[in-house]
Coordinates of C-alpha atoms and ligand atoms in Angstrom, one line a residue:
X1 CA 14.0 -5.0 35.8
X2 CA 15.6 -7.1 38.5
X3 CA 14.1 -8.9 40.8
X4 CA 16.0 -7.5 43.8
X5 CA 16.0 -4.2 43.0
X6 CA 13.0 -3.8 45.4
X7 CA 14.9 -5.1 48.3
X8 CA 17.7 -2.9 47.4
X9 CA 15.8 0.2 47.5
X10 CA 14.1 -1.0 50.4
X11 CA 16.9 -1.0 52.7
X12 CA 18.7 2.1 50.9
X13 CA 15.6 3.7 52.1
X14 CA 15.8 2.8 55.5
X15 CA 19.4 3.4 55.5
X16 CA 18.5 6.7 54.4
X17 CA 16.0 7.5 57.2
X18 CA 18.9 6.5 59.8
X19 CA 21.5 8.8 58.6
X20 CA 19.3 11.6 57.6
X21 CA 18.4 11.3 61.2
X22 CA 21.5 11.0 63.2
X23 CA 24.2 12.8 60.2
X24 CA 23.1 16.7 60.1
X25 CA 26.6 17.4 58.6
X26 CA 26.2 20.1 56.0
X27 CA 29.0 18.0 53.9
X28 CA 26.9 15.2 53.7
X29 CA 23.2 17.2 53.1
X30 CA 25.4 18.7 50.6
X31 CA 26.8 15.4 48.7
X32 CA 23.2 13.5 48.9
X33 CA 21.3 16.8 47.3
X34 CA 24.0 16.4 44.8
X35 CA 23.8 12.6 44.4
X36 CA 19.5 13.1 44.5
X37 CA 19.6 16.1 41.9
X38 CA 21.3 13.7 39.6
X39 CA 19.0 10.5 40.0
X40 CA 15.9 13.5 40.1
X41 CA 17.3 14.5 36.3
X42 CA 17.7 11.0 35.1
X43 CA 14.5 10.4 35.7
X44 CA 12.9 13.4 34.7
X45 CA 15.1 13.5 31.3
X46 CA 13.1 9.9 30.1
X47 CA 9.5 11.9 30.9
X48 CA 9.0 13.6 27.6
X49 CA 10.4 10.8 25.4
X50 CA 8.5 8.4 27.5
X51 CA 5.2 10.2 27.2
X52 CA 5.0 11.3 23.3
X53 CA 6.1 7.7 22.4
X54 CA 4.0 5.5 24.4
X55 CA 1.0 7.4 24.0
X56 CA 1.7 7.4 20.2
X57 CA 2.9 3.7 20.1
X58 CA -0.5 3.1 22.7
X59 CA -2.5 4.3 20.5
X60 CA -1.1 3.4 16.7
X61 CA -1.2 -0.7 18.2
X62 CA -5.2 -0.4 18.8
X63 CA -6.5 -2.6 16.5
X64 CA -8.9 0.0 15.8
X65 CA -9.2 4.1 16.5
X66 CA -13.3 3.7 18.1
X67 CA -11.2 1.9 20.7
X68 CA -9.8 4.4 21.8
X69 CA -13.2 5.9 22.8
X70 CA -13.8 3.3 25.1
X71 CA -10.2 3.4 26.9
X72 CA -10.9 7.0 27.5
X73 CA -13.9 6.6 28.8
X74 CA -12.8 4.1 31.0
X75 CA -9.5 5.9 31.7
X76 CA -11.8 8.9 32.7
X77 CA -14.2 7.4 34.5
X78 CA -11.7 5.6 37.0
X79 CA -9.9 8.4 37.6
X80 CA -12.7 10.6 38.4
X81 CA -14.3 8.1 40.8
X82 CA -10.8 7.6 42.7
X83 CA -10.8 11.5 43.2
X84 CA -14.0 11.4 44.4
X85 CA -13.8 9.0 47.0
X86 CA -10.4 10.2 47.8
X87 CA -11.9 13.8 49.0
X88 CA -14.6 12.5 50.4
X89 CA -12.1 10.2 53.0
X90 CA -10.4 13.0 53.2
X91 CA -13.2 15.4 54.2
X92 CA -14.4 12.5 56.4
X93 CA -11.4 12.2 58.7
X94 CA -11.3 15.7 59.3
X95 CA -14.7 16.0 60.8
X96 CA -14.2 13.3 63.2
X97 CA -10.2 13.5 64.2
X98 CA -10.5 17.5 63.8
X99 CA -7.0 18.3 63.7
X100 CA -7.7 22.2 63.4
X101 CA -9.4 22.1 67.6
X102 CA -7.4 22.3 70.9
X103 CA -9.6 21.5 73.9
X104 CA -12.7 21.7 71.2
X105 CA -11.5 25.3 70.6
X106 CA -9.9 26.8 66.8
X107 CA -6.4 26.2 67.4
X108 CA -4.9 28.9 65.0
X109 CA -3.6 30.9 67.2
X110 CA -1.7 27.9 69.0
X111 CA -1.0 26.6 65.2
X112 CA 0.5 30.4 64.1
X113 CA -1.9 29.9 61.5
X114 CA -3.2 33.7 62.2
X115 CA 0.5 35.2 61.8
X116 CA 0.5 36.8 58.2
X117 CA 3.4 34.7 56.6
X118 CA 6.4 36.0 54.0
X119 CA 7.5 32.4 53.7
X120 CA 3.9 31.9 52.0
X121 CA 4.2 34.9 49.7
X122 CA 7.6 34.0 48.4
X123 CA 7.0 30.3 47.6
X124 CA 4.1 31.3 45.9
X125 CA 5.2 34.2 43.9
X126 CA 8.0 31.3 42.8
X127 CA 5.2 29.1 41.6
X128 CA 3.1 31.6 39.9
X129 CA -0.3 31.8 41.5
X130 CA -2.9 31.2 37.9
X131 CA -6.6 30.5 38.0
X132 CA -8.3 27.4 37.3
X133 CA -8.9 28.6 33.5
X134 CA -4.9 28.8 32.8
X135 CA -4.6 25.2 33.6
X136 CA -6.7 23.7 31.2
X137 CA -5.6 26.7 28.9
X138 CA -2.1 25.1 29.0
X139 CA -3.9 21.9 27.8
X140 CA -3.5 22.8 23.7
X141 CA -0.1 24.2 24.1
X142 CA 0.8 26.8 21.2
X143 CA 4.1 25.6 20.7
X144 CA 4.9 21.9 22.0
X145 CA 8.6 22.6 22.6
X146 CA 8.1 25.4 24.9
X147 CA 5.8 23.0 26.5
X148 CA 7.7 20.3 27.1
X149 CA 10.7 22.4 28.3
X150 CA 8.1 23.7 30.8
X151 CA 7.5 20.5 31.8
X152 CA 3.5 21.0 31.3
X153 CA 2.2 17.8 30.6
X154 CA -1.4 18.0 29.6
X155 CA -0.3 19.9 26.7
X156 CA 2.6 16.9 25.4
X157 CA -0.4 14.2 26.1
X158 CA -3.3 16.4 24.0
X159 CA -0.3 16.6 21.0
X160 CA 0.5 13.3 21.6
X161 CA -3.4 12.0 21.6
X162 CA -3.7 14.0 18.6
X163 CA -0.5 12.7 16.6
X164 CA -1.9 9.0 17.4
X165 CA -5.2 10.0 15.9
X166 CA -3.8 10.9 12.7
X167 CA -2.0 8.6 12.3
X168 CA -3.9 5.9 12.2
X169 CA -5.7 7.9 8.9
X170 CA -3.1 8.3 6.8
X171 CA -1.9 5.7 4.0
X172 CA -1.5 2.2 5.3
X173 CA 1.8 1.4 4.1
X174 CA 3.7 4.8 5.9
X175 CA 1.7 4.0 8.8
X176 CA 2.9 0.6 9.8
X177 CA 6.3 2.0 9.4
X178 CA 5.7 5.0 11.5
X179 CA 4.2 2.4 14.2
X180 CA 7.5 0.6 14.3
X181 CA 10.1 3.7 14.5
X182 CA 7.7 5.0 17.3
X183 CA 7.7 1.1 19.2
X184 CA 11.5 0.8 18.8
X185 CA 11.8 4.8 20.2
X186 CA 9.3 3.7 23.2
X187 CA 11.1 0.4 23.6
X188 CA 14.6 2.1 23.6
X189 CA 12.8 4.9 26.3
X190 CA 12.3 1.8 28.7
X191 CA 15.3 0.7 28.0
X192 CA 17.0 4.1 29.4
X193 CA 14.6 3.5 32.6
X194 CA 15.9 0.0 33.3
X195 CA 19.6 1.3 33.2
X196 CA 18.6 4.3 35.4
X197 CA 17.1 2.5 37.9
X198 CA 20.2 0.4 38.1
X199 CA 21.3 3.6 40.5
X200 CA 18.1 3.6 42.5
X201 CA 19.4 2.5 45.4
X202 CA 22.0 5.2 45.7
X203 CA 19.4 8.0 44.1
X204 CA 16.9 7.3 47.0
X205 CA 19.2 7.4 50.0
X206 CA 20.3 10.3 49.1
X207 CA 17.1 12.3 48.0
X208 CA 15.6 10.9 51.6
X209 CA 18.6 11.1 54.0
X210 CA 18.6 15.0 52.6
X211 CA 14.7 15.0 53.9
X212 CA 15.2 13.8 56.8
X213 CA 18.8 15.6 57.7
X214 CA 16.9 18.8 56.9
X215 CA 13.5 18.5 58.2
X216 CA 13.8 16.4 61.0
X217 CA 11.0 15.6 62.9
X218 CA 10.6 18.4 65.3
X219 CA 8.6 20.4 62.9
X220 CA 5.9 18.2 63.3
X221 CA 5.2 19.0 67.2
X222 CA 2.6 21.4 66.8
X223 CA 0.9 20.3 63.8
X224 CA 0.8 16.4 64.7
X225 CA -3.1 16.3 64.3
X226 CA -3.0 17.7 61.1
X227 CA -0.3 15.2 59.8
X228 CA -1.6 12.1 61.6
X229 CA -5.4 13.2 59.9
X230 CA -3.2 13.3 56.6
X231 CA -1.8 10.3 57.1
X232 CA -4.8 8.0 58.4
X233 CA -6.8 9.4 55.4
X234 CA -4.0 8.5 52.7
X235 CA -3.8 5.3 54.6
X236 CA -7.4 4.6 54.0
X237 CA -7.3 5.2 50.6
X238 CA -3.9 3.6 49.7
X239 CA -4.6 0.1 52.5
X240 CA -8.6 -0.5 51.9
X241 CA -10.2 1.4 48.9
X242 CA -8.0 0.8 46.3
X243 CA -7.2 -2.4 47.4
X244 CA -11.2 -3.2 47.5
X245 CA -11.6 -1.7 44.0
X246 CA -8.4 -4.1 43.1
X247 CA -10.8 -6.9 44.6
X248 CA -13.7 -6.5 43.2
X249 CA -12.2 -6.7 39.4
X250 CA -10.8 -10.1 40.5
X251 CA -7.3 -8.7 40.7
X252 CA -4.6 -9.9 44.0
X253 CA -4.0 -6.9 46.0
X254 CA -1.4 -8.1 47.3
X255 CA 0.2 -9.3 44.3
X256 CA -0.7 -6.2 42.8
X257 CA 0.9 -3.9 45.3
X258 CA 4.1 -6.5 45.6
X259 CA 4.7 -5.5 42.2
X260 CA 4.3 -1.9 41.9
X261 CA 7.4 -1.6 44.9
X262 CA 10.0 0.2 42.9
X263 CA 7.4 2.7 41.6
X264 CA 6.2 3.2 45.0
X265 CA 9.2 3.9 46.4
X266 CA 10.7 5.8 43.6
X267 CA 7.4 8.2 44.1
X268 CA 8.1 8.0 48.1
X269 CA 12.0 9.7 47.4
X270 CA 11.3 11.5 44.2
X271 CA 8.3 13.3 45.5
X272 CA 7.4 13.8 41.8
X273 CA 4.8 11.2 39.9
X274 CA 6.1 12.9 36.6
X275 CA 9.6 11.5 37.5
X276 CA 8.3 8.5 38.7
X277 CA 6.4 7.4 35.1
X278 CA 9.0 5.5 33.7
X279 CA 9.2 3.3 36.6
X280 CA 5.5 2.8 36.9
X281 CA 5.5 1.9 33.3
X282 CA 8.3 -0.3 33.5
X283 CA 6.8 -2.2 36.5
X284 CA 3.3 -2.4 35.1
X285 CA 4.5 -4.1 31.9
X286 CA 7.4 -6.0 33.1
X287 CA 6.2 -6.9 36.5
X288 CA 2.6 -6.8 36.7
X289 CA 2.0 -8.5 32.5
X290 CA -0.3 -5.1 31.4
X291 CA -0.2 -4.7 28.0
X292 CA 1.7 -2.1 26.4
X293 CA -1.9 -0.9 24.6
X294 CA -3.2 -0.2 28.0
X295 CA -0.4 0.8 29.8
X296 CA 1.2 3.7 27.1
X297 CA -2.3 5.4 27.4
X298 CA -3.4 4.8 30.6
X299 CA -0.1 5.5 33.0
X300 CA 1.2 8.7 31.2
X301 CA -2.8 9.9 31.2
X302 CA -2.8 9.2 35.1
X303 CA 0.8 10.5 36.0
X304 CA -0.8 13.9 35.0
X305 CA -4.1 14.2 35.7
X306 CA -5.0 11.5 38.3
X307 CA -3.9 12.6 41.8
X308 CA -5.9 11.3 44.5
X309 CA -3.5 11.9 47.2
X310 CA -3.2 15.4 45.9
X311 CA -7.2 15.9 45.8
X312 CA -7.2 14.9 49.1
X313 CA -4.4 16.3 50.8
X314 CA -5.7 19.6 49.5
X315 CA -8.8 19.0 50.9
X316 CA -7.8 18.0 54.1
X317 CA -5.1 21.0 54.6
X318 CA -8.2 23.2 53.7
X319 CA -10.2 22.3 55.7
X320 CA -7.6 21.7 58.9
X321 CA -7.5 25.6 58.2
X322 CA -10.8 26.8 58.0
X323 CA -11.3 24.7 61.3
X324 CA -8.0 25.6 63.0
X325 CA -9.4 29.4 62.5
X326 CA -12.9 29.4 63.7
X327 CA -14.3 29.4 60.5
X328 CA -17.8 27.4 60.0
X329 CA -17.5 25.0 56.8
X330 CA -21.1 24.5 56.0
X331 CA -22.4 21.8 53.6
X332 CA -22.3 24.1 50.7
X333 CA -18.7 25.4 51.4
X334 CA -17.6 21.6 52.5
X335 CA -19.0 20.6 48.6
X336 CA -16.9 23.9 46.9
X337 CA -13.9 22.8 48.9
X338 CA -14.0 19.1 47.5
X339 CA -15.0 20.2 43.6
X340 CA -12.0 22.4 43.4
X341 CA -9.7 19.7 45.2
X342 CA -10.6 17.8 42.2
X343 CA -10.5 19.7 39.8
X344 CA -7.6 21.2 40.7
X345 CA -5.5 18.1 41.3
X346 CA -6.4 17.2 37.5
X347 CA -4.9 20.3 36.4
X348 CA -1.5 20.5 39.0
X349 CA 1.5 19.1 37.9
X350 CA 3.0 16.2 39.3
X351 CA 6.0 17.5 41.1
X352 CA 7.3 18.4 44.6
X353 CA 5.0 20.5 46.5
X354 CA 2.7 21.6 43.6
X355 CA -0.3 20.5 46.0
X356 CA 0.9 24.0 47.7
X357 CA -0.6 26.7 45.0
X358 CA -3.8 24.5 44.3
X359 CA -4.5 24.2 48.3
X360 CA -4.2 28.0 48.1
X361 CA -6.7 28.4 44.9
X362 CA -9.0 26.5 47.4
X363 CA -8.5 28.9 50.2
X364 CA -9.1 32.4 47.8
X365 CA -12.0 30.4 47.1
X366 CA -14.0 30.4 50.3
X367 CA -12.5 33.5 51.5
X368 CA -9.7 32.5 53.9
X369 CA -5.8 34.2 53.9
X370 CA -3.5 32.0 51.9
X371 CA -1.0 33.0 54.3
X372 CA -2.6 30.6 57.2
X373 CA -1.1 27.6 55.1
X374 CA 2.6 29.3 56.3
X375 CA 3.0 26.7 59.3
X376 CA 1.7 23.4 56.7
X377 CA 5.2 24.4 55.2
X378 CA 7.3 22.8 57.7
X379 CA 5.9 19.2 57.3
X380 CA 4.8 19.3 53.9
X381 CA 8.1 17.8 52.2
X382 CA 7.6 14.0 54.2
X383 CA 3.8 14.6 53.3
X384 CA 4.5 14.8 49.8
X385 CA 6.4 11.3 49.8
X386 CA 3.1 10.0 50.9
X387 CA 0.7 11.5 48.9
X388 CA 2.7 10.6 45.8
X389 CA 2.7 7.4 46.7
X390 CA -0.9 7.0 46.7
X391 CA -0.9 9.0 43.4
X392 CA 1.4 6.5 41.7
X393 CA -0.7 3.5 43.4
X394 CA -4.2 4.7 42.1
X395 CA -3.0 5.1 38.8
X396 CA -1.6 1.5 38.9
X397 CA -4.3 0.4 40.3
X398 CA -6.4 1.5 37.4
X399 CA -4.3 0.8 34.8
X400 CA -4.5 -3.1 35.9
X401 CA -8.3 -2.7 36.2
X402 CA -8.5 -0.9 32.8
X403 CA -6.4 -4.0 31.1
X404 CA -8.8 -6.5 33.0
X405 CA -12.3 -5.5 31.6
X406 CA -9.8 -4.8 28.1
X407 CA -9.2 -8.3 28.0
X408 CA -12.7 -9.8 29.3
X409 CA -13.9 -7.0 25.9
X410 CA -11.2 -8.7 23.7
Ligands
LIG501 N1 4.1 15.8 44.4 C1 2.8 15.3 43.9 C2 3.0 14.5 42.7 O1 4.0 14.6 42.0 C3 1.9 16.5 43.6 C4 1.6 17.2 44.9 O2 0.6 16.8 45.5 O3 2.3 18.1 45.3 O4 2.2 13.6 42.5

């Protein structure tokens, strides 16, 4: 990938928050959703390929299948732990900021969190509303082209686990040449990536100038406690503990995070860590030196299931609610709240906004309106930049801690 492209996309990002800023033209919201939806597709077309090959290819190139054991159960493990401490931060910030009082008082009145809201109703009857057993029901998908068009991930990854695994049992001779035609299919896949991102810089001004022409920041008055606790607790996660967790595995931080700067930003515009997996792959093997072993199991495994911005943005907007309307969160309910952030951010998909149907699982669940979250709305586009971001970074993060204690094994 070039070198500069960061640079590029850095300033075509900042261009982007200028223009969206001062040009509220409908001509030009109109040509950067068109330029965006384009760069969006691009990116979103290489996600299927991208995922059935390298988890295939990932796992076909372990020297041996009990290996694979181990890389799960490391894979697993990590991700699990970064949820946790994600909703934990997140639970912790919103007991001491406490973004849902005014003058130590519920502010949901003041919020409009008590008006019953249509807006709510209609974006959710869009996104179809399941329980927490449908999600890991779509895990063993009954037909893996329906799937796929669906876009439902955990379903292509269990096939694609499964294909890997059988692979490696059948006849030596057809296996080594299925390993190749699946490499040079993966290799081709990144290929695509690189050429796509040669338009990054025009893809991500105009996703974000449309963001920022649209939403502006005067939607953010009222609820600036809320987004500032959002903020500060993503912060946390994304500045000190990953970082630390980097650290401790003797791996640069800074290096690390220098890196991973097209992936971030591509997450920051695109909203969507799906879309954003060939870049992350591209900069964890190109940029970052992970091997392709690790990287085609770990990163497609991650962009799926490991969202720790999502876990705790969803706890946080919980419990900003349950606050914001009076409503006591004791120890037991605080504990319910942060097991179904995590379990649902597993089990969401990783596109725009889908935070938005698990935050309202988690308010069914401890018996609040899903129509309070009607105001969260309004700021939760520029949110969503953010919280993918950290999603993207944590499953960087442990990809490049996964590959160190692979090698140390090795
Ligand atoms: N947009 C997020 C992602 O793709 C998911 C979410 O929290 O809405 O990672």
């Amino acid at each position: 990938m070039n070198r500069n492209l960061h640079v590029k996309i850095l300033l075509a990002l900042i261009l982007a928050v200028a223009a969206g800023l001062v040009i509220k033209h409908p001509l030009f919201i109109d040509a950067c959703t068109f330029v965006g939806q384009l760069f969006f597709n691009a990116l979103k077309m290489l996600i299927v390929p991208i995922i059935l090959s390298s988890m295939v290819a990932g796992i076909m190139n372990l020297p041996d299948i009990r290996g694979l054991g181990r890389l799960g159960g490391l894979t697993v493990s990590y991700y699990l732990a970064t949820s946790i401490i994600a909703v934990a931060t997140g639970c912790l910030f919103v007991f001491l900021i406490k973004p849902g009082l005014y003058h130590s008082m519920p502010a949901g009145d003041v919020l409009g969190l008590n008006a019953s809201g249509s807006e709510v109703s209609t974006h959710l009857a869009s996104k179809s509303l399941t329980d927490m057993k449908d999600i890991f029901l779509r895990m063993i998908p009954p037909n893996i082209v329906s799937a796929a068009a669906k876009g439902q991930m955990l379903g292509i990854i269990f096939f694609g686990i499964l294909f890997g695994v059988s692979a490696h049992l059948i006849p030596r001779e057809r296996k080594e040449l299925l390993a190749r035609v699946v490499q040079a299919i993966f290799d081709t896949t990144m290929k695509m990536t690189e050429l796509v991102m040669y338009f990054a810089p025009i893809g991500i001004f105009a996703l974000v100038a449309k963001v920022f022409a649209q939403t502006g920041l005067s939607a953010l008055g009222p609820l600036m406690l809320f987004f500032i606790t959002v903020i500060l607790s993503l912060g946390f996660h994304f500045f000190i503990t990953l970082p630390l967790l980097l650290k401790f595995f003797g791996i640069n931080p800074i290096t690390h995070m220098k890196n991973m700067v097209p992936a971030l930003l591509t997450a920051f515009s695109t909203s969507s860590s799906s879309a954003t997996l060939p870049v992350t792959m591209e900069c964890m093997e190109k940029r970052a030196g992970v091997p392709n072993r690790i990287s085609a199991f770990v990163l497609p495994l991650g962009a799926t299931v490991n969202m720790d911005g999502t876990a705790l943005y969803e706890c946080v907007a919980a419990l900003f609610i349950a606050q914001a309307m009076g409503i006591k969160i004791g120890i037991f309910k605080a504990f319910l709240v942060a097991f179904t952030a995590v379990i649902t951010s597993i089990g969401v998909a990783g596109i725009p906004a889908a935070s938005l149907v698990a935050i309202a699982v988690i308010l069914k669940i401890i018996g609040l309106p899903v129509e309070a979250m009607g105001p969260i709305l309004a700021v939760d586009r520029i949110l969503d930049m953010l919280r993918t971001s950290v999603n993207v970074f944590s499953d960087s993060c442990g990809t490049a801690i996964i590959a160190k204690l692979e090698k140390h094994e090795d």
